[in-house]
Amino acid sequence: MSMVFLNGKHLPIEEAKVPVLDRGFIFGDGVYELVPVYARVPFRLDEHLSRLERSLSGVGIRNPYSRAQWREIIFKLVDAQPFEDQGVYFQVTRGVAKRDHAFPKNVEPTVFMMSNPLVNPPKEQVEKGGRAVTAQDNRWLRCDIKSISLIGNCLLRQLSAEAGAAETILFREGKLTEASASNVFVVKGGRIASPAKGNLILPGITYDVVTELAHANGLPLDFRDVTEAEVRNADEIWVTSSSKEVFPIVELDGGKVGEGRPGPLFRRMYDLYQEFKHKVMRAGKREAVSA
Ligand SMILES: Cc1ncc(COP(=O)(O)O)c(C=O)c1O
């Protein structure tokens, strides 16, 4: 039986219940995080907690815990699971109140946390690469907030799911933003490019790790507008997220990306990422490690 955390208590998932008037249920009024855990060591935990703080303040929900309290709850949950590699999901909603769009006064935020086995793409899948389709990015204009209101992302992800593809890559006004559940990097002529942070993309923790690894290893990386035409003519396309890590897209809307197989810069970044993960695991005991 899987142990979860709800409002101060660690309990079996079957016993975790939320009232139907929770604003997360009624309005999707909340924010969330997903932290990958390798060999029981949370990866980039402080960065995930900083992003949670930014998301909470972005939507005006009080942060119910200090950094130290969040860390303690997460470590306890991780230790309670029978598996080594985990994805710790946690969300904070505005709380339970009579249904009214305006914020209620004096409510306690609802905090829910669970940890599932972490499933990263297996090596064979990484060797083959994946397919993606494209769509217009029709989400709201605060994609920098990691909101639980994910209907836009779900509808867009469904397009690729129905096409049997791994991701839906998004364009807004002719420019690349991100994908339905990951950030996107393209490579052309030996240079890597990705959209700069702003309100149109989620500031990915994996995007930051890839950035640090590129800088530390002399790989040329530019943050700039990337046009739809550039994506369609790229030599390589990568998607990045805490669960996909760095993953190569080798087919876009049915056409080959570059040679139709994972490219050399992808291979280099993939190896650097795996090495870095092992460095973090070796440091163990939840220390911050930089590239
Ligand atoms: C829309 C979107 N963009 C980017 C990402 C990647 O973020 P991270 O690397 O922090 O997992 C995610 C992850 O869930 C996402 O949902």
Short mmCIF file of C-alpha atoms and ligand atoms in Angstrom, two decimals:
data_model
loop_
_atom_site.label_atom_id
_atom_site.label_comp_id
_atom_site.label_asym_id
_atom_site.label_seq_id
_atom_site.Cartn_x
_atom_site.Cartn_y
_atom_site.Cartn_z
CA MET A 1 0.00 0.00 0.00
CA SER A 2 1.41 3.31 -1.04
CA MET A 3 1.90 5.99 1.62
CA VAL A 4 0.96 9.57 0.77
CA PHE A 5 0.93 12.90 2.61
CA LEU A 6 -2.23 14.94 3.09
CA ASN A 7 -2.50 18.06 5.26
CA GLY A 8 0.09 17.13 7.84
CA LYS A 9 -0.46 13.37 7.92
CA HIS A 10 1.35 10.45 6.31
CA LEU A 11 -1.31 7.84 5.49
CA PRO A 12 -2.17 5.04 3.03
CA ILE A 13 -3.47 6.38 -0.30
CA GLU A 14 -6.86 4.66 0.17
CA GLU A 15 -7.42 6.75 3.29
CA ALA A 16 -6.49 10.10 1.71
CA LYS A 17 -9.68 12.04 0.96
CA VAL A 18 -10.31 15.65 -0.07
CA PRO A 19 -13.67 17.45 0.36
CA VAL A 20 -15.56 18.08 -2.91
CA LEU A 21 -15.50 21.83 -2.25
CA ASP A 22 -11.72 21.90 -2.42
CA ARG A 23 -10.88 24.69 -4.89
CA GLY A 24 -8.45 22.37 -6.59
CA PHE A 25 -11.41 20.13 -7.51
CA ILE A 26 -13.83 22.97 -8.30
CA PHE A 27 -11.56 25.49 -10.09
CA GLY A 28 -8.20 23.79 -10.67
CA ASP A 29 -7.04 26.49 -8.22
CA GLY A 30 -3.62 25.28 -7.18
CA VAL A 31 -0.02 24.66 -8.17
CA TYR A 32 2.20 21.60 -8.22
CA GLU A 33 5.70 20.17 -8.56
CA LEU A 34 7.25 16.89 -9.61
CA VAL A 35 10.69 16.07 -8.25
CA PRO A 36 12.64 13.12 -9.63
CA VAL A 37 14.42 11.02 -7.01
CA TYR A 38 17.34 8.78 -7.96
CA ALA A 39 18.49 6.12 -5.49
CA ARG A 40 16.42 7.96 -2.86
CA VAL A 41 18.24 11.25 -3.51
CA PRO A 42 15.88 14.04 -4.65
CA PHE A 43 17.34 15.73 -7.75
CA ARG A 44 17.52 19.55 -7.63
CA LEU A 45 15.17 19.73 -4.67
CA ASP A 46 15.97 23.32 -3.75
CA GLU A 47 15.31 24.45 -7.31
CA HIS A 48 11.93 22.66 -7.32
CA LEU A 49 11.07 24.25 -3.98
CA SER A 50 12.04 27.70 -5.30
CA ARG A 51 9.80 27.18 -8.32
CA LEU A 52 6.97 26.08 -6.01
CA GLU A 53 7.44 29.30 -4.01
CA ARG A 54 7.28 31.34 -7.23
CA SER A 55 4.16 29.50 -8.43
CA LEU A 56 2.44 29.99 -5.05
CA SER A 57 3.20 33.68 -4.92
CA GLY A 58 2.17 33.98 -8.61
CA VAL A 59 -1.36 32.83 -7.73
CA GLY A 60 -1.51 34.33 -4.23
CA ILE A 61 -1.67 31.08 -2.25
CA ARG A 62 0.09 31.18 1.11
CA ASN A 63 3.03 28.78 1.33
CA PRO A 64 2.02 26.58 4.26
CA TYR A 65 5.55 25.29 5.01
CA SER A 66 9.09 26.54 5.36
CA ARG A 67 11.84 25.13 3.14
CA ALA A 68 13.01 22.94 6.01
CA GLN A 69 9.50 21.58 6.57
CA TRP A 70 9.04 20.78 2.87
CA ARG A 71 12.37 18.96 2.83
CA GLU A 72 11.50 16.95 5.92
CA ILE A 73 8.08 15.89 4.56
CA ILE A 74 9.60 14.90 1.21
CA PHE A 75 12.43 12.88 2.78
CA LYS A 76 9.98 11.05 5.00
CA LEU A 77 7.72 10.20 2.06
CA VAL A 78 10.68 9.04 -0.06
CA ASP A 79 11.92 6.81 2.76
CA ALA A 80 8.44 5.27 3.16
CA GLN A 81 8.38 3.91 -0.43
CA PRO A 82 9.66 0.45 -1.33
CA PHE A 83 11.39 1.64 -4.57
CA GLU A 84 14.66 3.55 -5.11
CA ASP A 85 13.87 5.82 -8.07
CA GLN A 86 10.78 7.91 -7.51
CA GLY A 87 8.77 10.81 -8.84
CA VAL A 88 7.53 12.89 -5.92
CA TYR A 89 4.38 14.76 -6.94
CA PHE A 90 3.05 17.49 -4.67
CA GLN A 91 0.33 20.04 -5.02
CA VAL A 92 -1.02 22.91 -2.98
CA THR A 93 -4.54 24.18 -3.57
CA ARG A 94 -6.16 27.29 -2.15
CA GLY A 95 -8.24 25.13 0.18
CA VAL A 96 -11.87 24.25 0.88
CA ALA A 97 -14.53 26.99 0.66
CA LYS A 98 -18.06 27.75 -0.56
CA ARG A 99 -17.96 27.96 -4.36
CA ASP A 100 -17.16 31.53 -5.35
CA HIS A 101 -14.53 32.65 -7.86
CA ALA A 102 -13.10 35.34 -5.57
CA PHE A 103 -10.53 34.11 -3.05
CA PRO A 104 -11.99 32.96 0.27
CA LYS A 105 -10.62 34.49 3.48
CA ASN A 106 -8.94 32.51 6.23
CA VAL A 107 -8.75 29.11 4.54
CA GLU A 108 -5.97 26.62 5.00
CA PRO A 109 -4.26 25.53 1.77
CA THR A 110 -4.64 21.82 0.99
CA VAL A 111 -1.32 19.99 0.61
CA PHE A 112 -1.19 16.60 -1.08
CA MET A 113 1.96 14.64 -1.87
CA MET A 114 2.57 11.19 -3.32
CA SER A 115 5.57 9.34 -4.67
CA ASN A 116 5.42 6.89 -7.57
CA PRO A 117 8.11 4.77 -9.23
CA LEU A 118 10.10 6.99 -11.61
CA VAL A 119 9.99 5.73 -15.17
CA ASN A 120 12.59 7.43 -17.37
CA PRO A 121 12.74 6.47 -21.06
CA PRO A 122 14.74 3.23 -21.24
CA LYS A 123 18.08 3.24 -23.10
CA GLU A 124 16.61 1.36 -26.13
CA GLN A 125 13.95 4.04 -26.54
CA VAL A 126 16.54 6.79 -26.24
CA GLU A 127 18.64 5.05 -28.93
CA LYS A 128 15.66 5.00 -31.29
CA GLY A 129 14.29 8.43 -30.43
CA GLY A 130 10.65 9.43 -30.49
CA ARG A 131 8.06 11.09 -32.67
CA ALA A 132 6.31 14.40 -32.10
CA VAL A 133 3.46 16.30 -33.71
CA THR A 134 2.97 20.08 -33.67
CA ALA A 135 0.06 22.31 -32.67
CA GLN A 136 -0.76 25.94 -31.98
CA ASP A 137 -0.10 26.87 -28.36
CA ASN A 138 -3.56 27.95 -27.22
CA ARG A 139 -2.90 27.91 -23.47
CA TRP A 140 -3.16 30.91 -21.15
CA LEU A 141 -0.39 33.50 -20.97
CA ARG A 142 1.06 32.48 -17.59
CA CYS A 143 2.70 29.22 -18.61
CA ASP A 144 5.55 30.12 -16.22
CA ILE A 145 3.25 29.18 -13.30
CA LYS A 146 3.13 25.44 -12.67
CA SER A 147 -0.65 25.42 -12.30
CA ILE A 148 -2.74 22.29 -11.73
CA SER A 149 -5.23 23.76 -14.28
CA LEU A 150 -3.80 21.59 -17.04
CA ILE A 151 -6.76 21.23 -19.40
CA GLY A 152 -4.89 23.13 -22.15
CA ASN A 153 -1.84 20.88 -21.79
CA CYS A 154 -4.01 17.73 -21.60
CA LEU A 155 -5.87 18.61 -24.83
CA LEU A 156 -2.57 19.27 -26.60
CA ARG A 157 -0.89 16.13 -25.25
CA GLN A 158 -3.91 14.10 -26.43
CA LEU A 159 -3.16 15.13 -30.04
CA SER A 160 0.21 13.36 -29.89
CA ALA A 161 -1.19 10.46 -27.87
CA GLU A 162 -3.76 9.84 -30.61
CA ALA A 163 -1.01 10.02 -33.22
CA GLY A 164 1.02 7.47 -31.22
CA ALA A 165 3.70 10.14 -30.65
CA ALA A 166 5.70 11.10 -27.57
CA GLU A 167 5.01 14.84 -27.48
CA THR A 168 3.16 17.80 -28.99
CA ILE A 169 5.51 20.67 -29.85
CA LEU A 170 3.86 24.08 -29.64
CA PHE A 171 4.06 27.30 -31.64
CA ARG A 172 2.64 30.67 -30.74
CA GLU A 173 2.57 33.34 -33.46
CA GLY A 174 5.05 31.39 -35.55
CA LYS A 175 7.52 30.85 -32.72
CA LEU A 176 8.43 27.79 -30.66
CA THR A 177 7.27 27.91 -27.05
CA GLU A 178 7.63 24.44 -25.47
CA ALA A 179 5.85 21.06 -25.65
CA SER A 180 2.73 19.87 -23.80
CA ALA A 181 4.76 18.57 -20.83
CA SER A 182 8.40 19.43 -21.61
CA ASN A 183 10.78 22.13 -22.82
CA VAL A 184 12.27 22.03 -26.31
CA PHE A 185 15.80 22.56 -27.67
CA VAL A 186 16.79 22.55 -31.34
CA VAL A 187 20.20 22.13 -32.96
CA LYS A 188 21.29 23.62 -36.30
CA GLY A 189 24.82 23.71 -37.67
CA GLY A 190 26.32 22.67 -34.34
CA ARG A 191 24.57 25.33 -32.23
CA ILE A 192 21.83 24.61 -29.72
CA ALA A 193 18.91 27.03 -29.30
CA SER A 194 15.88 27.23 -27.04
CA PRO A 195 13.29 29.91 -26.23
CA ALA A 196 14.30 32.22 -23.38
CA LYS A 197 12.38 32.05 -20.12
CA GLY A 198 9.33 34.28 -19.89
CA ASN A 199 5.59 34.01 -19.37
CA LEU A 200 5.12 31.66 -22.36
CA ILE A 201 7.07 28.66 -21.05
CA LEU A 202 7.57 26.78 -17.82
CA PRO A 203 11.06 27.43 -16.46
CA GLY A 204 12.06 23.77 -16.49
CA ILE A 205 14.45 22.44 -13.89
CA THR A 206 15.82 20.04 -16.53
CA TYR A 207 16.16 23.01 -18.96
CA ASP A 208 18.39 24.65 -16.34
CA VAL A 209 20.47 21.49 -15.86
CA VAL A 210 20.94 21.18 -19.65
CA THR A 211 21.95 24.87 -19.71
CA GLU A 212 24.52 24.39 -16.96
CA LEU A 213 25.92 21.27 -18.62
CA ALA A 214 26.19 23.04 -21.99
CA HIS A 215 28.02 25.98 -20.40
CA ALA A 216 30.32 23.80 -18.31
CA ASN A 217 31.30 21.73 -21.35
CA GLY A 218 31.67 24.43 -24.01
CA LEU A 219 28.59 23.50 -26.06
CA PRO A 220 27.21 26.59 -27.84
CA LEU A 221 23.71 27.39 -26.60
CA ASP A 222 21.59 30.43 -27.44
CA PHE A 223 18.37 31.53 -25.76
CA ARG A 224 16.36 33.36 -28.39
CA ASP A 225 13.19 33.25 -30.47
CA VAL A 226 13.13 30.04 -32.52
CA THR A 227 10.82 30.20 -35.54
CA GLU A 228 8.52 27.42 -36.64
CA ALA A 229 10.58 27.13 -39.86
CA GLU A 230 13.75 26.61 -37.80
CA VAL A 231 12.12 23.81 -35.84
CA ARG A 232 10.96 22.16 -39.07
CA ASN A 233 14.50 22.40 -40.52
CA ALA A 234 16.43 21.53 -37.38
CA ASP A 235 19.24 18.96 -37.41
CA GLU A 236 18.15 17.79 -33.95
CA ILE A 237 15.22 18.35 -31.61
CA TRP A 238 15.34 17.47 -27.91
CA VAL A 239 12.60 17.59 -25.31
CA THR A 240 13.50 17.88 -21.63
CA SER A 241 11.59 17.22 -18.42
CA SER A 242 12.08 15.65 -15.03
CA SER A 243 10.61 12.37 -16.24
CA LYS A 244 11.86 12.34 -19.86
CA GLU A 245 15.28 13.77 -18.87
CA VAL A 246 16.77 14.70 -22.29
CA PHE A 247 14.99 12.85 -25.07
CA PRO A 248 15.54 13.03 -28.86
CA ILE A 249 12.71 13.67 -31.32
CA VAL A 250 13.60 12.05 -34.64
CA GLU A 251 10.33 12.49 -36.51
CA LEU A 252 8.16 15.63 -36.60
CA ASP A 253 4.68 15.56 -38.14
CA GLY A 254 5.68 12.44 -40.06
CA GLY A 255 8.92 13.90 -41.54
CA LYS A 256 12.49 13.08 -40.48
CA VAL A 257 14.35 15.37 -38.10
CA GLY A 258 17.90 15.62 -39.52
CA GLU A 259 19.02 12.11 -40.36
CA GLY A 260 16.04 10.61 -38.56
CA ARG A 261 18.09 9.38 -35.61
CA PRO A 262 19.48 10.90 -32.40
CA GLY A 263 22.19 13.40 -33.37
CA PRO A 264 25.75 13.89 -32.05
CA LEU A 265 24.97 16.85 -29.81
CA PHE A 266 22.08 14.96 -28.30
CA ARG A 267 24.36 12.00 -27.56
CA ARG A 268 26.88 14.29 -25.89
CA MET A 269 24.20 15.98 -23.76
CA TYR A 270 22.58 12.66 -22.87
CA ASP A 271 25.91 11.31 -21.59
CA LEU A 272 26.63 14.51 -19.67
CA TYR A 273 23.18 14.34 -18.09
CA GLN A 274 23.60 10.71 -17.03
CA GLU A 275 27.06 11.46 -15.61
CA PHE A 276 25.66 14.41 -13.72
CA LYS A 277 22.83 12.29 -12.27
CA HIS A 278 25.39 9.79 -11.02
CA LYS A 279 27.44 12.58 -9.47
CA VAL A 280 24.32 13.73 -7.59
CA MET A 281 23.58 10.17 -6.46
CA ARG A 282 27.18 9.68 -5.29
CA ALA A 283 27.05 12.92 -3.31
CA GLY A 284 24.01 11.20 -1.79
CA LYS A 285 22.37 12.52 1.28
CA ARG A 286 20.58 15.30 -0.43
CA GLU A 287 23.44 17.72 -1.06
CA ALA A 288 23.26 20.39 -3.78
CA VAL A 289 25.61 19.55 -6.68
CA SER A 290 26.38 21.84 -9.62
CA ALA A 291 27.52 20.99 -13.14
C1 LIG B 1 4.55 22.42 -19.83
C2 LIG B 1 5.84 21.91 -19.27
N1 LIG B 1 6.98 22.46 -19.70
C3 LIG B 1 8.19 22.04 -19.24
C4 LIG B 1 8.28 21.00 -18.32
C5 LIG B 1 9.63 20.54 -17.84
O1 LIG B 1 9.89 20.96 -16.52
P1 LIG B 1 10.89 20.15 -15.57
O2 LIG B 1 12.18 20.02 -16.33
O3 LIG B 1 11.01 21.02 -14.38
O4 LIG B 1 10.26 18.83 -15.30
C6 LIG B 1 7.10 20.42 -17.82
C7 LIG B 1 7.19 19.35 -16.83
O5 LIG B 1 6.23 18.80 -16.36
C8 LIG B 1 5.86 20.88 -18.31
O6 LIG B 1 4.70 20.34 -17.87
#
